[in-house]
Amino acid sequence: RGSHVDLLANPHYHRGTPYITGQRLRLISDPDAAFMELRAGRLDSLTLKPGQYQRVQSRPELNQRYNTYRYLSRSYTYLGFNLNYPLFQDVRVRQALSYATPRAAIIKGVLQGQGEPTVGPFQPGSWAAHPSLQPYPYDPTQARQLLAAAGWQDSDGDGWLDRQGQRFRFTVVTNQNNPQRLQVAEIMQAAFKPLGIDMHIIAQEWSTFVENTINGRNFQAVLLGWTVPTEPDPYDIFHSSRTGPREFNFINYHNPAADALMVAARRTFDPRQRATALHRFQELLHHDQPYLFLYTPYALVALHKRVQGVVATATGISYDAPNRWYVPTPWQHEKMVVE
């Protein structure tokens, strides 16, 4: 328990028994410890951090043993606003914070360039993603203008925006043991400060974060990520009927027009009609900015060269692994080990 999970292939799989009949998933919570295991040759596969990806490619003892793969992941990172919190109920404030966010600097500084700025909840380049929407550009001047229009000014000259005697101050909560999210928060904090925005950061242990902060709706803003399913359906995250206890619309987003479009996309099998509804939905989301969409990272994977039959596509490398992947006889000395 807590060490590994052994999986056995199903001999009755409808497309035939997979070539690889066993797999061991090792549970290693520390990415650096997992990389040490990879370097020692005790892992066949590992999802890498950007720096680790570069080391595997540049070190002969590693790139002679492992192939590396890079493709856009089905995930995104975002800043979510609690729309019940008075500060974020004005759409101009949310749009201003989006204009004030240096996405390119975040991707360069945190991901070492291994990601793309994102504009919505679908994988960039997929049929569901809007073909022409662009992320809010980094434009502090536009951010200042929107904040001023919403009534936020530095009336007392102390360097912080205020309105009706209240400073523009809020707290972002994220989870511990995720250095990338903490770095993202710190970059945003530094970018907001010259505009007079006082942003604080709290990192919480995961179970406390989920139970007390998210499920308890006890936050002003959160820095989190979602994994995007293969079948695009934003209903559970953004539909107004999903704001109840332990449901996923925990930011309390309500937009009747967006609700109708999400339902419309669920009620037809026609791909053109679905795409039209989802594209229009993204236009509303882009205007409303209930999430400040940040980036989609690249998936960076090392896989031992003894694993053959791997085909890299836009959907990744493992979409058809049971029917393609195999290990030649001379290398069948142990189970596949992955993290």
Short mmCIF file of N, CA and C in Angstrom, two decimals, residues 218-314:
data_model
loop_
_atom_site.label_atom_id
_atom_site.label_comp_id
_atom_site.label_asym_id
_atom_site.label_seq_id
_atom_site.Cartn_x
_atom_site.Cartn_y
_atom_site.Cartn_z
N ASN A 218 -14.65 28.68 0.68
CA ASN A 218 -14.00 29.64 1.57
C ASN A 218 -12.76 30.20 0.89
N PHE A 219 -12.95 30.98 -0.17
CA PHE A 219 -11.83 31.56 -0.90
C PHE A 219 -12.31 32.79 -1.67
N GLN A 220 -11.35 33.61 -2.03
CA GLN A 220 -11.61 34.76 -2.91
C GLN A 220 -11.18 34.44 -4.34
N ALA A 221 -10.04 33.78 -4.48
CA ALA A 221 -9.57 33.33 -5.78
C ALA A 221 -8.71 32.10 -5.55
N VAL A 222 -8.70 31.19 -6.52
CA VAL A 222 -7.89 29.97 -6.43
C VAL A 222 -7.07 29.81 -7.70
N LEU A 223 -5.88 29.24 -7.53
CA LEU A 223 -5.02 28.91 -8.66
C LEU A 223 -4.98 27.40 -8.77
N LEU A 224 -5.56 26.88 -9.87
CA LEU A 224 -5.74 25.44 -10.01
C LEU A 224 -5.62 25.05 -11.48
N GLY A 225 -5.84 23.78 -11.75
CA GLY A 225 -5.85 23.28 -13.11
C GLY A 225 -6.91 22.22 -13.29
N TRP A 226 -7.33 22.03 -14.52
CA TRP A 226 -8.25 20.97 -14.88
C TRP A 226 -7.62 20.10 -15.96
N THR A 227 -7.90 18.81 -15.91
CA THR A 227 -7.60 17.92 -17.02
C THR A 227 -8.83 17.88 -17.92
N VAL A 228 -8.62 18.05 -19.21
CA VAL A 228 -9.73 18.14 -20.17
C VAL A 228 -10.03 16.74 -20.70
N PRO A 229 -11.27 16.27 -20.59
CA PRO A 229 -11.59 14.94 -21.12
C PRO A 229 -11.55 14.94 -22.65
N THR A 230 -11.39 13.74 -23.19
CA THR A 230 -11.37 13.60 -24.66
C THR A 230 -12.66 14.12 -25.27
N GLU A 231 -13.77 13.85 -24.60
CA GLU A 231 -15.07 14.35 -25.05
C GLU A 231 -15.31 15.72 -24.42
N PRO A 232 -15.27 16.80 -25.20
CA PRO A 232 -15.39 18.13 -24.61
C PRO A 232 -16.80 18.41 -24.11
N ASP A 233 -16.91 18.68 -22.82
CA ASP A 233 -18.21 18.98 -22.22
C ASP A 233 -17.97 19.84 -20.98
N PRO A 234 -18.20 21.15 -21.08
CA PRO A 234 -17.93 22.05 -19.95
C PRO A 234 -19.05 22.13 -18.93
N TYR A 235 -20.09 21.31 -19.08
CA TYR A 235 -21.31 21.45 -18.29
C TYR A 235 -21.05 21.41 -16.79
N ASP A 236 -20.32 20.41 -16.31
CA ASP A 236 -20.16 20.25 -14.87
C ASP A 236 -19.35 21.38 -14.23
N ILE A 237 -18.52 22.05 -15.01
CA ILE A 237 -17.66 23.10 -14.46
C ILE A 237 -18.30 24.47 -14.54
N PHE A 238 -19.10 24.72 -15.58
CA PHE A 238 -19.58 26.08 -15.81
C PHE A 238 -21.10 26.24 -15.80
N HIS A 239 -21.88 25.16 -15.81
CA HIS A 239 -23.34 25.33 -15.83
C HIS A 239 -23.83 25.77 -14.46
N SER A 240 -24.81 26.67 -14.45
CA SER A 240 -25.28 27.25 -13.19
C SER A 240 -25.97 26.23 -12.29
N SER A 241 -26.36 25.08 -12.83
CA SER A 241 -26.98 24.04 -12.00
C SER A 241 -25.95 23.24 -11.21
N ARG A 242 -24.68 23.51 -11.43
CA ARG A 242 -23.61 22.73 -10.81
C ARG A 242 -22.85 23.54 -9.75
N THR A 243 -23.59 24.38 -9.03
CA THR A 243 -22.95 25.21 -8.00
C THR A 243 -23.21 24.70 -6.59
N GLY A 244 -23.81 23.53 -6.47
CA GLY A 244 -24.15 23.00 -5.16
C GLY A 244 -22.94 22.48 -4.40
N PRO A 245 -23.15 22.00 -3.18
CA PRO A 245 -22.06 21.47 -2.36
C PRO A 245 -21.30 20.37 -3.09
N ARG A 246 -19.98 20.48 -3.10
CA ARG A 246 -19.07 19.49 -3.70
C ARG A 246 -19.22 19.37 -5.21
N GLU A 247 -19.95 20.29 -5.83
CA GLU A 247 -20.01 20.28 -7.29
C GLU A 247 -18.91 21.18 -7.83
N PHE A 248 -18.68 21.09 -9.16
CA PHE A 248 -17.45 21.64 -9.72
C PHE A 248 -17.53 23.10 -10.15
N ASN A 249 -18.73 23.66 -10.22
CA ASN A 249 -18.83 25.10 -10.51
C ASN A 249 -18.73 25.85 -9.18
N PHE A 250 -17.59 25.68 -8.52
CA PHE A 250 -17.41 26.25 -7.19
C PHE A 250 -17.12 27.74 -7.22
N ILE A 251 -16.91 28.30 -8.42
CA ILE A 251 -16.74 29.76 -8.52
C ILE A 251 -18.08 30.48 -8.62
N ASN A 252 -19.17 29.70 -8.82
CA ASN A 252 -20.52 30.24 -8.86
C ASN A 252 -20.79 31.07 -10.13
N TYR A 253 -20.37 30.53 -11.26
CA TYR A 253 -20.60 31.20 -12.55
C TYR A 253 -22.04 30.97 -12.99
N HIS A 254 -22.75 32.07 -13.28
CA HIS A 254 -24.12 32.01 -13.78
C HIS A 254 -24.24 32.87 -15.03
N ASN A 255 -24.60 32.26 -16.13
CA ASN A 255 -24.88 32.98 -17.36
C ASN A 255 -25.92 32.17 -18.13
N PRO A 256 -27.19 32.62 -18.18
CA PRO A 256 -28.24 31.84 -18.84
C PRO A 256 -27.93 31.51 -20.30
N ALA A 257 -27.31 32.46 -21.02
CA ALA A 257 -26.97 32.20 -22.42
C ALA A 257 -25.92 31.10 -22.53
N ALA A 258 -24.94 31.13 -21.64
CA ALA A 258 -23.92 30.08 -21.64
C ALA A 258 -24.54 28.74 -21.26
N ASP A 259 -25.46 28.74 -20.30
CA ASP A 259 -26.16 27.51 -19.92
C ASP A 259 -26.85 26.89 -21.13
N ALA A 260 -27.56 27.72 -21.88
CA ALA A 260 -28.31 27.21 -23.03
C ALA A 260 -27.38 26.62 -24.08
N LEU A 261 -26.23 27.22 -24.29
CA LEU A 261 -25.29 26.72 -25.30
C LEU A 261 -24.66 25.40 -24.85
N MET A 262 -24.36 25.27 -23.57
CA MET A 262 -23.82 24.00 -23.07
C MET A 262 -24.83 22.87 -23.23
N VAL A 263 -26.09 23.18 -22.97
CA VAL A 263 -27.15 22.18 -23.13
C VAL A 263 -27.32 21.83 -24.61
N ALA A 264 -27.28 22.85 -25.47
CA ALA A 264 -27.44 22.61 -26.90
C ALA A 264 -26.34 21.70 -27.43
N ALA A 265 -25.11 21.89 -26.95
CA ALA A 265 -24.00 21.06 -27.40
C ALA A 265 -24.16 19.61 -26.96
N ARG A 266 -24.92 19.38 -25.89
CA ARG A 266 -25.15 18.03 -25.38
C ARG A 266 -26.29 17.32 -26.10
N ARG A 267 -27.11 18.07 -26.80
CA ARG A 267 -28.35 17.50 -27.34
C ARG A 267 -28.29 17.17 -28.82
N THR A 268 -27.12 17.19 -29.41
CA THR A 268 -27.01 16.86 -30.82
C THR A 268 -25.76 16.03 -31.06
N PHE A 269 -25.84 15.14 -32.03
CA PHE A 269 -24.67 14.37 -32.46
C PHE A 269 -24.00 15.03 -33.67
N ASP A 270 -24.61 16.07 -34.22
CA ASP A 270 -24.06 16.74 -35.39
C ASP A 270 -22.81 17.51 -34.98
N PRO A 271 -21.63 17.15 -35.48
CA PRO A 271 -20.40 17.81 -35.02
C PRO A 271 -20.36 19.30 -35.35
N ARG A 272 -20.99 19.71 -36.45
CA ARG A 272 -20.99 21.13 -36.80
C ARG A 272 -21.85 21.93 -35.82
N GLN A 273 -23.01 21.38 -35.48
CA GLN A 273 -23.86 22.07 -34.51
C GLN A 273 -23.21 22.13 -33.13
N ARG A 274 -22.56 21.05 -32.75
CA ARG A 274 -21.87 21.04 -31.46
C ARG A 274 -20.76 22.08 -31.44
N ALA A 275 -19.97 22.12 -32.51
CA ALA A 275 -18.87 23.08 -32.58
C ALA A 275 -19.39 24.51 -32.53
N THR A 276 -20.48 24.78 -33.25
CA THR A 276 -21.05 26.13 -33.25
C THR A 276 -21.47 26.54 -31.84
N ALA A 277 -22.13 25.63 -31.12
CA ALA A 277 -22.57 25.95 -29.76
C ALA A 277 -21.39 26.15 -28.82
N LEU A 278 -20.39 25.29 -28.91
CA LEU A 278 -19.24 25.40 -28.02
C LEU A 278 -18.39 26.62 -28.33
N HIS A 279 -18.30 27.00 -29.61
CA HIS A 279 -17.54 28.20 -29.97
C HIS A 279 -18.23 29.45 -29.43
N ARG A 280 -19.54 29.51 -29.56
CA ARG A 280 -20.28 30.65 -29.02
C ARG A 280 -20.18 30.69 -27.50
N PHE A 281 -20.22 29.52 -26.87
CA PHE A 281 -20.04 29.45 -25.42
C PHE A 281 -18.69 30.04 -25.02
N GLN A 282 -17.64 29.72 -25.78
CA GLN A 282 -16.31 30.26 -25.45
C GLN A 282 -16.25 31.77 -25.60
N GLU A 283 -17.00 32.31 -26.55
CA GLU A 283 -17.03 33.76 -26.71
C GLU A 283 -17.62 34.43 -25.46
N LEU A 284 -18.68 33.84 -24.92
CA LEU A 284 -19.26 34.38 -23.68
C LEU A 284 -18.28 34.25 -22.52
N LEU A 285 -17.64 33.09 -22.42
CA LEU A 285 -16.67 32.86 -21.35
C LEU A 285 -15.50 33.84 -21.46
N HIS A 286 -15.07 34.09 -22.69
CA HIS A 286 -13.95 35.01 -22.93
C HIS A 286 -14.30 36.42 -22.46
N HIS A 287 -15.54 36.82 -22.67
CA HIS A 287 -15.98 38.14 -22.20
C HIS A 287 -16.13 38.16 -20.69
N ASP A 288 -16.74 37.13 -20.13
CA ASP A 288 -17.07 37.13 -18.70
C ASP A 288 -15.85 36.92 -17.81
N GLN A 289 -14.86 36.16 -18.30
CA GLN A 289 -13.64 35.88 -17.53
C GLN A 289 -13.92 35.38 -16.10
N PRO A 290 -14.79 34.38 -15.92
CA PRO A 290 -14.93 33.81 -14.58
C PRO A 290 -13.66 33.07 -14.17
N TYR A 291 -12.98 32.52 -15.16
CA TYR A 291 -11.63 32.01 -15.01
C TYR A 291 -10.70 32.96 -15.75
N LEU A 292 -9.55 33.19 -15.18
CA LEU A 292 -8.48 33.85 -15.91
C LEU A 292 -7.61 32.72 -16.46
N PHE A 293 -7.88 32.33 -17.70
CA PHE A 293 -7.16 31.20 -18.31
C PHE A 293 -5.71 31.58 -18.53
N LEU A 294 -4.80 30.70 -18.14
CA LEU A 294 -3.37 31.02 -18.19
C LEU A 294 -2.65 30.26 -19.30
N TYR A 295 -2.52 28.94 -19.17
CA TYR A 295 -1.74 28.21 -20.16
C TYR A 295 -2.13 26.74 -20.18
N THR A 296 -1.81 26.12 -21.32
CA THR A 296 -1.84 24.68 -21.47
C THR A 296 -0.40 24.20 -21.55
N PRO A 297 0.05 23.37 -20.62
CA PRO A 297 1.44 22.92 -20.67
C PRO A 297 1.62 21.82 -21.71
N TYR A 298 2.86 21.66 -22.16
CA TYR A 298 3.20 20.49 -22.97
C TYR A 298 3.38 19.29 -22.05
N ALA A 299 2.89 18.15 -22.48
CA ALA A 299 3.23 16.90 -21.82
C ALA A 299 4.62 16.49 -22.28
N LEU A 300 5.49 16.24 -21.32
CA LEU A 300 6.88 15.89 -21.59
C LEU A 300 7.12 14.51 -21.01
N VAL A 301 7.38 13.54 -21.86
CA VAL A 301 7.41 12.15 -21.43
C VAL A 301 8.71 11.49 -21.87
N ALA A 302 9.32 10.76 -20.95
CA ALA A 302 10.44 9.88 -21.28
C ALA A 302 9.92 8.44 -21.29
N LEU A 303 10.28 7.68 -22.30
CA LEU A 303 9.85 6.29 -22.43
C LEU A 303 11.04 5.46 -22.89
N HIS A 304 11.31 4.37 -22.19
CA HIS A 304 12.45 3.51 -22.49
C HIS A 304 12.38 3.01 -23.94
N LYS A 305 13.54 2.96 -24.57
CA LYS A 305 13.59 2.56 -25.98
C LYS A 305 13.26 1.10 -26.18
N ARG A 306 13.20 0.32 -25.11
CA ARG A 306 12.79 -1.07 -25.28
C ARG A 306 11.31 -1.19 -25.63
N VAL A 307 10.55 -0.13 -25.39
CA VAL A 307 9.13 -0.13 -25.73
C VAL A 307 8.99 0.29 -27.20
N GLN A 308 8.49 -0.59 -28.02
CA GLN A 308 8.36 -0.36 -29.45
C GLN A 308 6.89 -0.18 -29.84
N GLY A 309 6.66 0.28 -31.07
CA GLY A 309 5.31 0.46 -31.58
C GLY A 309 4.64 1.74 -31.13
N VAL A 310 5.42 2.69 -30.60
CA VAL A 310 4.87 3.95 -30.10
C VAL A 310 4.67 4.91 -31.26
N VAL A 311 3.48 5.47 -31.35
CA VAL A 311 3.16 6.45 -32.40
C VAL A 311 2.73 7.74 -31.71
N ALA A 312 3.46 8.82 -31.96
CA ALA A 312 3.14 10.12 -31.36
C ALA A 312 2.15 10.86 -32.24
N THR A 313 1.06 11.33 -31.65
CA THR A 313 0.05 12.10 -32.37
C THR A 313 -0.32 13.31 -31.52
N ALA A 314 -1.25 14.11 -32.02
CA ALA A 314 -1.71 15.28 -31.27
C ALA A 314 -2.40 14.89 -29.97
#
